XYZ file of C-alpha atoms in Angstrom:
711
model
C 46.965 22.671 -5.515
C 46.186 23.138 -1.831
C 42.579 23.980 -2.686
C 42.137 20.798 -4.741
C 43.637 18.695 -1.960
C 41.362 20.149 0.720
C 38.687 17.890 2.128
C 35.068 18.835 2.789
C 35.717 20.083 6.327
C 38.558 22.336 5.160
C 36.440 23.772 2.357
C 33.703 24.551 4.873
C 36.240 26.417 7.010
C 37.462 28.371 3.969
C 33.921 29.415 3.062
C 33.214 30.435 6.654
C 36.412 32.459 6.987
C 35.651 34.361 3.763
C 32.152 35.261 4.959
C 31.599 38.596 6.752
C 31.030 38.188 10.490
C 27.694 39.968 10.185
C 26.273 37.144 8.037
C 25.119 33.993 9.839
C 23.675 31.200 7.706
C 21.324 28.722 9.362
C 19.181 25.859 8.156
C 16.062 27.873 8.957
C 16.077 31.420 7.618
C 14.198 34.271 9.290
C 13.528 35.630 5.783
C 13.375 39.321 6.630
C 13.496 40.057 2.923
C 10.207 38.175 2.615
C 8.617 40.271 5.346
C 9.675 43.425 3.496
C 8.002 42.116 0.332
C 4.817 41.231 2.248
C 4.771 44.680 3.831
C 4.831 46.345 0.411
C 2.199 43.996 -1.025
C -0.132 44.083 1.961
C -2.156 47.199 0.989
C -2.876 45.638 -2.412
C -4.211 42.328 -1.086
C -7.485 43.777 0.208
C -9.344 42.862 -2.959
C -8.080 39.268 -2.930
C -9.034 38.736 0.716
C -12.459 40.272 0.143
C -13.119 37.926 -2.782
C -12.055 34.934 -0.683
C -14.297 35.888 2.248
C -17.290 36.873 0.101
C -17.215 33.931 -2.309
C -15.938 31.154 -0.040
C -16.312 31.843 3.684
C -19.605 33.755 3.589
C -21.668 31.143 1.635
C -20.220 28.345 3.765
C -21.178 30.053 7.038
C -24.620 30.891 5.667
C -25.132 27.241 4.739
C -24.119 26.072 8.220
C -26.390 28.570 9.942
C -29.333 27.401 7.843
C -28.843 24.017 9.438
C -29.677 25.552 12.806
C -32.765 27.111 11.268
C -33.978 23.816 9.801
C -33.782 22.301 13.289
C -35.992 25.113 14.650
C -32.800 26.367 16.265
C -32.730 23.508 18.726
C -29.124 23.435 19.872
C -27.392 21.182 22.340
C -23.687 21.005 23.047
C -21.259 19.924 25.707
C -18.874 22.731 24.837
C -16.329 20.708 22.889
C -18.215 19.735 19.769
C -17.938 23.217 18.307
C -14.605 24.128 19.852
C -15.749 26.482 22.602
C -16.274 26.045 26.330
C -19.680 27.157 27.556
C -22.060 25.469 29.997
C -24.070 22.504 28.824
C -27.380 23.958 27.731
C -30.397 23.475 25.518
C -32.535 26.277 24.201
C -35.120 26.866 21.496
C -36.130 30.026 19.734
C -39.288 30.177 17.674
C -38.284 30.279 14.015
C -40.955 32.799 13.200
C -39.490 35.157 15.787
C -35.780 34.540 15.229
C -33.836 32.666 12.562
C -30.146 32.534 11.796
C -30.114 33.760 8.220
C -28.844 36.649 6.175
C -25.210 36.317 7.218
C -23.094 38.899 5.395
C -19.657 40.439 5.671
C -20.499 44.138 5.576
C -16.931 45.398 5.995
C -13.571 43.674 5.514
C -10.446 45.562 6.515
C -7.018 43.992 6.847
C -5.482 46.899 8.693
C -1.975 48.195 8.143
C -0.058 45.513 10.107
C 0.921 42.679 7.743
C 1.606 39.087 8.813
C 5.194 37.981 9.365
C 7.020 34.835 8.325
C 10.011 33.200 10.021
C 11.877 29.894 10.208
C 11.629 29.346 6.458
C 12.911 25.927 5.461
C 13.129 24.221 2.063
C 12.538 20.465 2.136
C 15.550 18.874 0.453
C 13.980 15.394 0.451
C 11.007 16.382 -1.686
C 10.175 14.748 -4.986
C 12.087 15.822 -8.085
C 9.077 17.596 -9.583
C 8.167 19.805 -6.615
C 9.539 22.411 -4.204
C 8.316 22.446 -0.593
C 8.723 25.467 1.689
C 7.735 25.410 5.373
C 7.437 28.618 7.376
C 5.985 29.987 10.612
C 3.261 32.585 10.036
C 2.136 35.047 12.704
C -0.481 37.776 12.418
C -1.266 40.210 15.210
C -2.726 43.147 13.386
C -5.504 45.685 13.587
C -7.701 44.053 10.958
C -11.431 44.243 11.494
C -14.429 42.412 10.075
C -18.041 43.521 10.391
C -20.887 41.077 9.845
C -24.666 41.191 9.867
C -26.752 38.267 11.070
C -30.548 38.332 11.276
C -30.644 42.117 11.663
C -27.910 41.926 14.301
C -24.593 43.651 13.756
C -21.347 42.142 14.974
C -17.694 43.016 14.768
C -14.704 40.685 14.627
C -11.573 42.365 15.894
C -8.238 41.763 17.650
C -7.447 38.929 15.256
C -4.380 36.849 16.129
C -3.140 33.872 14.127
C -0.094 31.621 14.524
C 0.744 28.426 12.653
C 3.161 26.418 10.524
C 2.391 27.010 6.849
C 3.550 24.896 3.921
C 3.775 26.038 0.303
C 4.208 23.431 -2.430
C 5.183 24.381 -5.985
C 4.352 21.467 -8.270
C 4.715 20.044 -10.792
C 7.914 21.625 -12.071
C 7.786 22.234 -15.820
C 10.074 23.128 -18.714
C 8.243 26.340 -19.540
C 7.239 29.622 -17.962
C 6.131 29.621 -15.225
C 8.395 26.722 -14.242
C 5.725 25.204 -11.983
C 2.168 24.237 -12.867
C 0.447 24.865 -9.557
C 0.665 26.062 -5.966
C -0.649 24.441 -2.788
C -0.961 26.319 0.514
C -1.999 24.683 3.771
C -1.330 24.489 7.493
C 0.176 21.249 8.773
C -1.868 21.462 11.975
C -4.672 23.642 13.258
C -3.378 27.206 13.622
C -3.880 29.106 16.848
C -6.612 31.631 16.068
C -8.000 34.220 18.465
C -10.471 37.008 17.848
C -13.097 38.962 19.747
C -16.729 39.168 18.682
C -18.590 42.352 19.618
C -22.282 43.169 19.344
C -23.772 39.722 20.030
C -23.181 39.407 23.772
C -26.874 39.953 24.534
C -27.836 36.691 22.781
C -26.896 33.696 25.001
C -24.246 31.541 23.370
C -24.606 33.133 19.937
C -21.187 34.772 20.073
C -19.585 31.410 20.870
C -21.500 29.719 18.048
C -20.323 32.287 15.515
C -16.729 32.065 16.773
C -16.807 28.288 16.500
C -18.233 28.316 12.979
C -15.563 30.727 11.730
C -12.838 28.620 13.362
C -14.186 25.482 11.726
C -14.377 27.126 8.314
C -10.704 28.111 8.532
C -9.825 24.513 9.434
C -11.975 23.114 6.637
C -10.294 25.331 4.038
C -6.666 25.690 5.066
C -5.606 22.732 7.251
C -4.592 19.334 5.872
C -6.156 17.314 4.321
C -7.698 20.557 3.005
C -5.682 23.152 1.119
C -5.827 26.175 -1.132
C -4.662 25.264 -4.625
C -3.973 27.485 -7.621
C -3.530 26.158 -11.143
C -1.104 27.981 -13.442
C -1.050 25.593 -16.408
C -3.697 23.749 -18.411
C -1.374 20.772 -18.891
C -1.474 19.471 -15.315
C -3.894 17.128 -13.585
C -6.175 19.321 -11.501
C -7.190 16.415 -9.239
C -3.642 15.643 -8.119
C -3.102 19.347 -7.422
C -6.304 20.265 -5.597
C -7.258 16.970 -3.950
C -4.510 14.337 -4.182
C -5.035 10.787 -3.032
C -3.831 10.136 0.540
C -0.500 8.341 0.798
C -2.005 6.029 3.403
C -4.394 5.530 6.297
C -3.374 5.756 9.955
C -5.442 3.581 12.262
C -5.245 4.653 15.905
C -6.420 2.632 18.893
C -6.399 4.524 22.195
C -6.336 1.866 24.890
C -6.299 4.096 27.935
C -4.214 6.144 30.328
C -2.876 5.713 33.836
C -1.862 7.863 36.782
C -3.262 11.033 35.246
C -3.517 14.292 37.133
C -6.184 14.780 39.811
C -8.282 17.688 38.623
C -11.468 17.586 40.709
C -11.821 18.767 44.281
C -12.444 15.206 45.423
C -9.098 13.912 44.142
C -10.310 12.406 40.868
C -10.902 13.299 37.207
C -13.444 12.658 34.459
C -11.033 12.161 31.557
C -11.648 12.015 27.835
C -9.143 12.092 24.977
C -9.162 14.043 21.709
C -7.096 12.731 18.786
C -5.976 15.165 16.057
C -4.219 14.916 12.707
C -4.424 18.219 10.893
C -8.075 19.256 10.767
C -9.259 15.703 11.457
C -10.438 15.138 15.028
C -11.979 12.287 17.021
C -13.046 12.157 20.651
C -13.341 9.252 23.090
C -16.081 8.807 25.627
C -15.751 10.334 29.098
C -14.827 8.017 31.976
C -16.314 9.299 35.223
C -14.078 9.540 38.314
C -11.133 7.475 37.136
C -7.408 8.239 37.157
C -6.656 5.120 35.074
C -9.294 5.290 32.319
C -9.779 2.524 29.749
C -11.227 3.948 26.525
C -10.537 1.248 23.887
C -11.411 3.761 21.174
C -10.376 3.363 17.531
C -10.354 5.844 14.668
C -8.786 6.297 11.238
C -7.073 9.289 9.639
C -6.213 10.195 6.062
C -2.441 10.714 5.865
C -1.503 13.249 3.181
C 2.198 13.822 3.935
C 4.889 11.657 5.491
C 6.868 14.441 7.176
C 5.958 17.486 9.194
C 2.744 16.174 10.774
C 2.023 14.540 14.117
C -0.891 12.565 15.507
C -1.739 14.495 18.675
C -3.477 13.179 21.791
C -4.999 15.651 24.254
C -6.391 14.433 27.577
C -9.030 16.622 29.220
C -11.036 16.535 32.410
C -14.702 17.022 31.593
C -16.318 19.893 33.439
C -19.679 21.575 33.045
C -18.248 25.065 32.793
C -14.743 24.588 31.432
C -12.722 21.483 30.572
C -9.391 21.192 32.386
C -6.292 20.287 30.397
C -4.515 17.168 31.721
C -1.735 16.800 29.153
C -0.857 16.021 25.577
C 1.266 13.497 23.685
C 2.145 13.039 20.027
C 3.562 10.571 17.505
C 5.246 11.637 14.282
C 3.599 10.324 11.121
C 6.991 9.302 9.740
C 7.552 7.065 12.788
C 4.310 5.196 12.124
C 5.159 4.867 8.433
C 8.655 3.595 9.177
C 7.604 0.976 11.743
C 4.323 -0.084 10.155
C 2.751 -0.586 13.567
C 3.377 0.802 17.055
C 2.266 -0.174 20.538
C 3.633 2.226 23.119
C 2.942 4.220 26.245
C 3.681 7.933 25.906
C 4.111 10.344 28.829
C 1.924 13.435 28.944
C 3.340 16.942 28.591
C 1.956 20.438 28.842
C 1.932 22.927 25.981
C 5.487 24.089 26.776
C 7.110 20.643 26.835
C 7.070 20.170 30.618
C 6.336 16.626 31.719
C 3.058 16.128 33.584
C 1.576 13.282 35.569
C 0.365 10.219 33.709
C 0.876 8.506 30.382
C -1.335 7.330 27.547
C -1.304 3.883 25.915
C -1.911 3.816 22.165
C -1.588 1.522 19.162
C -0.939 2.849 15.656
C -1.100 0.998 12.341
C -0.094 2.203 8.880
C -2.340 1.050 6.031
C -1.221 1.614 2.466
C -3.722 2.042 -0.380
C -4.049 -0.325 -3.310
C -6.319 -0.678 -6.347
C -6.198 -4.463 -6.064
C -8.407 -6.480 -3.766
C -6.033 -7.836 -1.116
C -6.461 -11.267 0.408
C -6.834 -10.393 4.072
C -7.797 -12.232 7.189
C -10.845 -10.527 8.624
C -9.379 -10.834 12.106
C -6.517 -8.537 11.089
C -8.798 -5.510 11.236
C -10.302 -4.278 14.455
C -12.515 -1.769 12.677
C -15.175 -2.119 10.042
C -13.486 -0.096 7.279
C -11.579 -1.960 4.586
C -11.437 0.686 1.823
C -11.907 4.360 1.040
C -13.844 6.164 -1.677
C -12.453 9.370 -3.182
C -15.040 11.497 -5.009
C -13.851 14.395 -7.153
C -16.748 16.727 -7.932
C -15.666 18.559 -11.070
C -18.660 20.452 -12.404
C -22.378 20.411 -13.126
C -24.724 21.700 -15.791
C -28.208 22.858 -14.868
C -30.543 22.713 -17.862
C -33.640 23.741 -15.924
C -35.240 26.985 -17.063
C -35.505 29.394 -14.160
C -36.124 33.122 -14.047
C -33.151 33.832 -11.795
C -29.720 32.289 -11.690
C -29.421 29.594 -9.006
C -26.862 29.352 -6.213
C -26.034 25.658 -6.602
C -24.306 23.306 -4.193
C -24.090 19.504 -4.019
C -24.965 17.229 -1.128
C -23.120 13.892 -1.143
C -24.274 11.112 1.164
C -23.080 7.574 1.785
C -25.077 5.776 4.438
C -25.512 8.174 7.351
C -22.525 10.352 6.342
C -23.359 13.544 4.426
C -20.960 16.142 3.018
C -21.566 19.425 1.209
C -19.772 21.302 -1.521
C -19.253 25.040 -1.565
C -22.123 27.276 -2.657
C -21.453 28.968 -6.000
C -23.365 32.178 -6.528
C -25.396 32.934 -9.668
C -24.472 30.224 -12.181
C -26.103 27.397 -14.133
C -22.756 25.770 -14.897
C -20.965 25.576 -11.547
C -17.300 24.566 -11.561
C -16.866 23.005 -8.123
C -13.481 21.224 -8.337
C -13.813 19.794 -4.832
C -12.877 16.428 -3.383
C -14.496 14.257 -0.727
C -13.387 11.081 1.036
C -15.581 8.364 2.502
C -14.628 5.318 4.558
C -16.022 2.068 3.154
C -16.991 -1.020 5.110
C -17.402 -3.529 2.293
C -17.834 -2.406 -1.340
C -20.068 -5.393 -2.086
C -22.606 -4.483 0.608
C -22.102 -0.718 0.857
C -25.192 1.423 0.113
C -25.132 3.601 -3.027
C -23.502 7.008 -3.165
C -26.211 9.673 -3.515
C -25.604 13.115 -5.015
C -28.188 15.890 -4.832
C -27.851 19.235 -6.591
C -29.509 21.971 -4.544
C -30.366 25.605 -5.187
C -29.719 27.692 -2.099
C -32.139 30.405 -3.268
C -35.164 28.105 -3.389
C -33.863 25.494 -0.925
C -35.005 22.793 -3.381
C -33.342 19.847 -5.091
C -32.683 20.446 -8.776
C -31.769 16.850 -9.512
C -30.140 13.784 -8.004
C -28.413 10.548 -8.927
C -27.074 7.417 -7.243
C -23.976 5.330 -7.969
C -23.442 1.755 -6.802
C -20.107 1.299 -5.043
C -19.804 -2.323 -6.149
C -19.774 -1.205 -9.803
C -16.255 0.169 -9.276
C -14.915 -3.351 -8.717
C -15.374 -4.078 -12.421
C -13.646 -0.909 -13.659
C -10.013 -0.493 -14.639
C -8.012 0.597 -11.614
C -11.353 0.746 -9.764
C -11.958 4.265 -11.058
C -14.724 6.081 -12.962
C -14.206 9.407 -14.727
C -17.268 10.533 -16.656
C -20.243 12.849 -16.861
C -23.431 11.455 -15.323
C -26.784 12.429 -16.807
C -29.798 11.950 -14.593
C -33.483 12.502 -15.187
C -34.533 13.593 -11.746
C -37.350 15.493 -10.180
C -38.910 17.932 -9.729
C -37.396 20.378 -12.247
C -35.377 18.790 -14.977
C -32.165 17.204 -16.100
C -28.732 17.782 -14.644
C -25.326 16.541 -15.751
C -22.651 16.102 -13.088
C -19.034 15.349 -13.967
C -17.283 13.119 -11.437
C -14.124 11.155 -10.846
C -14.659 8.314 -8.362
C -11.856 6.036 -7.190
C -11.935 3.079 -4.798
C -8.834 2.135 -2.792
C -8.457 -0.857 -0.481
C -6.503 -0.798 2.765
C -3.396 -2.946 2.882
C -1.726 -3.688 6.240
C 2.049 -3.529 6.615
C 4.087 -6.618 5.846
C 5.161 -8.386 9.003
C 8.215 -10.425 9.744
C 6.463 -13.042 11.855
C 7.034 -16.731 11.147
C 4.818 -18.316 8.506
C 2.990 -21.598 8.334
C 4.153 -23.797 5.465
C 2.108 -26.428 3.670
C 3.491 -29.960 3.964
C 2.889 -31.744 0.652
C 2.852 -35.236 2.160
C 0.388 -34.871 4.997
C -1.389 -31.763 3.660
C -1.205 -29.950 6.978
C 0.266 -26.620 8.011
C 3.378 -26.749 10.163
C 5.258 -23.938 11.806
C 8.857 -23.456 10.916
C 11.102 -21.404 13.189
C 13.135 -18.505 11.839
C 16.396 -20.087 13.008
C 16.016 -22.844 10.387
C 15.896 -20.318 7.527
C 19.447 -19.018 7.792
C 20.613 -15.445 7.445
C 21.634 -13.013 4.704
C 24.226 -10.205 4.674
C 23.274 -6.982 2.860
C 24.572 -3.470 2.345
C 21.991 -0.697 1.904
C 22.805 2.885 0.996
C 20.912 5.895 -0.370
C 22.673 8.781 -2.102
C 22.231 11.010 -5.161
C 18.550 10.038 -5.535
C 19.451 6.345 -5.837
C 19.180 3.387 -3.478
C 22.034 0.865 -3.715
C 21.653 -2.749 -2.590
C 24.493 -5.260 -2.343
C 23.697 -8.938 -1.767
C 26.876 -10.335 -0.197
C 26.225 -13.856 1.048
C 23.969 -16.195 2.992
C 24.711 -18.707 5.713
C 23.056 -21.724 7.317
C 20.351 -22.217 4.701
C 18.278 -25.342 5.461
C 18.706 -28.588 3.546
C 15.893 -30.008 1.484
C 13.757 -32.837 2.786
C 15.822 -35.397 0.858
C 19.055 -34.010 2.304
C 20.183 -32.191 -0.846
C 21.650 -28.710 -0.710
C 19.497 -25.931 -2.174
C 20.026 -24.063 -5.466
C 19.288 -20.514 -4.352
C 18.922 -17.076 -5.857
C 17.718 -13.786 -4.360
C 14.734 -11.833 -5.676
C 14.137 -8.182 -4.764
C 11.009 -6.011 -4.992
C 10.475 -2.407 -3.923
C 6.955 -2.674 -2.545
C 4.139 -1.919 -3.013
C 5.043 -2.119 -6.728
C 5.566 -5.649 -8.088
C 6.065 -4.703 -11.725
C 9.090 -5.794 -13.734
C 10.620 -2.339 -13.415
C 10.940 -2.817 -9.654
C 12.156 -6.412 -9.763
C 15.800 -7.414 -9.326
C 17.338 -10.877 -8.903
C 20.705 -12.537 -8.629
C 22.045 -15.563 -10.456
C 21.507 -19.084 -9.068
C 24.212 -20.585 -6.843
C 23.842 -24.373 -6.939
C 24.307 -26.918 -4.160
C 25.256 -24.568 -1.360
C 23.925 -23.729 2.079
C 26.328 -20.782 2.263
C 26.138 -19.133 -1.183
C 28.191 -16.026 -2.008
C 26.863 -13.488 -4.557
C 28.355 -9.995 -4.081
C 25.745 -8.706 -6.545
C 24.928 -5.003 -6.696
C 21.585 -3.443 -7.653
C 20.129 0.055 -7.589
C 16.831 1.914 -7.842
C 16.623 5.511 -9.077
C 14.104 7.073 -6.698
C 13.667 10.312 -4.757
C 13.968 10.387 -0.993
C 10.331 11.328 -0.545
C 9.143 8.471 -2.741
C 11.491 6.100 -0.938
C 9.856 6.866 2.414
C 6.696 5.060 1.302
C 8.534 1.976 -0.004
C 9.367 -1.342 1.636
C 12.254 -3.489 0.430
C 11.254 -7.147 0.057
C 14.081 -9.663 -0.287
C 13.155 -13.303 -0.943
C 15.465 -16.314 -1.034
C 14.212 -18.819 -3.626
C 15.234 -22.472 -3.959
C 15.072 -23.486 -7.630
C 15.074 -27.161 -8.630
C 14.616 -28.729 -12.051
C 14.935 -27.317 -15.556
C 12.803 -25.333 -17.983
C 9.103 -25.090 -17.275
C 9.097 -28.227 -15.155
C 11.230 -26.698 -12.425
C 9.792 -26.169 -8.977
C 10.511 -23.184 -6.782
C 9.973 -22.671 -3.097
C 10.579 -19.717 -0.831
C 13.125 -20.451 1.878
C 12.655 -17.129 3.637
C 12.026 -13.417 3.321
C 12.816 -10.129 4.988
C 11.088 -6.748 4.749
C 12.978 -3.546 5.435
C 11.462 -0.067 5.731
C 13.320 2.437 3.552
C 12.554 5.670 5.407
C 15.724 5.528 7.540
C 18.214 4.981 4.694
C 20.877 7.647 4.274
C 24.302 8.189 2.766
C 26.025 5.821 5.198
C 26.724 2.270 4.074
C 24.597 0.020 6.254
C 25.980 -3.538 6.095
C 24.491 -6.078 8.467
C 23.132 -9.593 8.825
C 19.387 -10.258 8.666
C 17.605 -13.387 9.850
C 15.437 -14.895 7.127
C 11.813 -15.389 8.074
C 8.573 -16.499 6.507
C 5.736 -14.253 5.308
C 2.213 -15.681 5.022
C 1.074 -13.105 2.458
C 3.720 -13.738 -0.198
C 5.162 -17.266 0.177
C 4.378 -19.722 -2.625
C 1.880 -22.227 -1.210
C 1.976 -25.785 -2.514
C -1.091 -27.977 -2.164
C -0.294 -30.891 -4.455
C 0.104 -34.504 -3.245
C 3.255 -35.327 -5.180
C 4.243 -32.713 -7.792
C 4.421 -29.011 -7.090
C 5.484 -26.556 -9.759
C 5.371 -22.842 -10.371
C 7.662 -20.348 -12.091
C 9.650 -17.467 -10.645
C 7.036 -14.978 -11.872
C 4.068 -16.709 -10.247
C 2.087 -14.907 -7.567
C 0.482 -16.274 -4.436
C -3.302 -16.413 -4.228
C -4.399 -18.148 -0.995
C -8.106 -18.888 -1.267
C -10.709 -20.548 0.856
C -11.464 -23.134 -1.808
C -9.653 -26.478 -2.032
C -7.648 -25.613 -5.154
C -4.957 -22.983 -5.797
C -3.983 -21.633 -9.209
C -0.552 -20.347 -10.089
C 0.505 -18.916 -13.418
C 4.040 -19.508 -14.659
C 5.821 -17.559 -17.384
C 4.375 -19.757 -20.149
C 2.099 -22.377 -18.531
C -0.867 -22.684 -16.181
C -0.623 -25.147 -13.306
C -3.855 -26.505 -11.864
C -4.377 -28.845 -8.919
C -6.434 -31.968 -9.001
C -6.125 -35.514 -7.640
C -3.731 -36.852 -10.326
C -0.503 -35.446 -11.819
C -0.002 -35.119 -15.535
C 3.227 -33.901 -17.112
C 3.109 -32.575 -20.652
C 5.301 -30.495 -22.937
C 6.606 -26.958 -22.235
C 3.210 -25.388 -22.862
C 1.136 -28.206 -21.351
C -1.032 -27.958 -18.258
C -0.173 -29.835 -15.047
C -3.117 -31.067 -12.991
C -2.569 -32.620 -9.530
């Protein structure tokens, strides 16, 4: 009886008192049992690591080094481009005398000191069909790699690695194994140190090799890149190995002020590097300025909503070695929750100590949609309005050659070129790689070119081109097919692709809207205080979001002085389907209607983080299909902060220019509750009702229920 009457706090005390004092449970587990398992498995992982380095890392490095050869080994760097700090230099080596080719791993040894994991945490807010584990990984072992490069021998030793690793088991299935795939990736660039021996006599070559290896690790293991393993044939390989981003983060670095004096003459030459995972952008350098103005914009692919930060590092440019001036960061979830940010962030050192100066940034969250949004061109400061996701599945080489080719694919869009991995000795390569491209305007964008190369002969086997504008006519703006092309010089190649186009959609704002006046046909501003207010209760628990519409107050009268007949309509954006629509009953002739209506959505916490709750107050007049509806006001609420607490509060109703029902008629204006807004630059607007089509002209005609109204 006493046990049943105990509350949650008492039960927690009972469980704690029954636990041995030697056992301490924390949210993050050190997972020593996992380290014991890794220690036993470590001697048997040599073969797996060797396969990964030989089949993945080695061809990629060889391909990069050939790029230096094709440029006659002309190399110019300021020390940051390739991630190492060496003096600014330019040198050339005659290709006939020296060429960077023949890169091989001659010996791969992991040593006998395994990596260790700690701070293991399971994400409780993940989707219902996946399990997410985050852990810290450290490796400080005696592993050693030996490589050969153009008859030069080199050794890679004293390898140290530290980073935050995420493992995702998805999708969960009702069979063995209970999950269909595994994703492994670092949330940010890991700290990687190693020494290169044997190449010190060649100026800068050791730094080049170190930089290339660092970049290959980032390009394979750091978001948006990942290692993915498929355990079931029933799952979608694209969503596992290269999922679509959940959104785009647009960053505008305005400048900084009062930064640290780094030079001997009491000044600095600052530049800023912006990071999100393996993605990096760099501003220009402002010479001798402690209050630099960069006005630099860039865009990132956001793959996860939690666990990642947009990082800003301010450096003082120096010929020999850049000086660190401070860093700042913004959590991705904060940008997603607010939609847009404009803030000044103080600079800190690597240990969290506050330094001199602060940086001024703007951040904007852009969701992705398969529908062409109606956007004001002035809303975007940058040229990109969409993204193109290309999934390179496989290819078939029908050309008759004496030896098996080492194929890889070059993809180019405009002046941006990307390369697939090199697959050794096959005429039917299975690439299963994804690539993203930023798009300016699909109508005017140049074609996407794909070239299939053979690394052995350094020749093109075949090529094809795809018009970006052709995706606008496809269902969901997506193509999934095998492309046959009759190219030159050898023969015919078939390449299987999945290409998807997604437009950028800015966050919904709560700024006042301009409303069309039907008598004078002009746009007038209406203040938010005239719209009234609404009282809501929001709560999230047990994978469900609960919404209670209590009441509204101070709703405006109609132009003729009548009281409105209002109901409330709810959407969980960005989805506007019937499954995500809720609405109350109509309360007639009241400026202070009371509803006390309850609604709910069954949705996981992770899915909820990307949703926005749209609540619209609709004034409904008339009967049947001849009724007219107008939006009195709207509110938009981000759902990322909802929790188990009941959050009841008043919200001021405001207008929204993207979703309000515009009315352009002279005398009669009609549309149904299910009509959608399409603001266009032409003189006429079309709105579809549940059963009739309303069109605008100079005269008004009223017909039967299924007739057409023309004004």
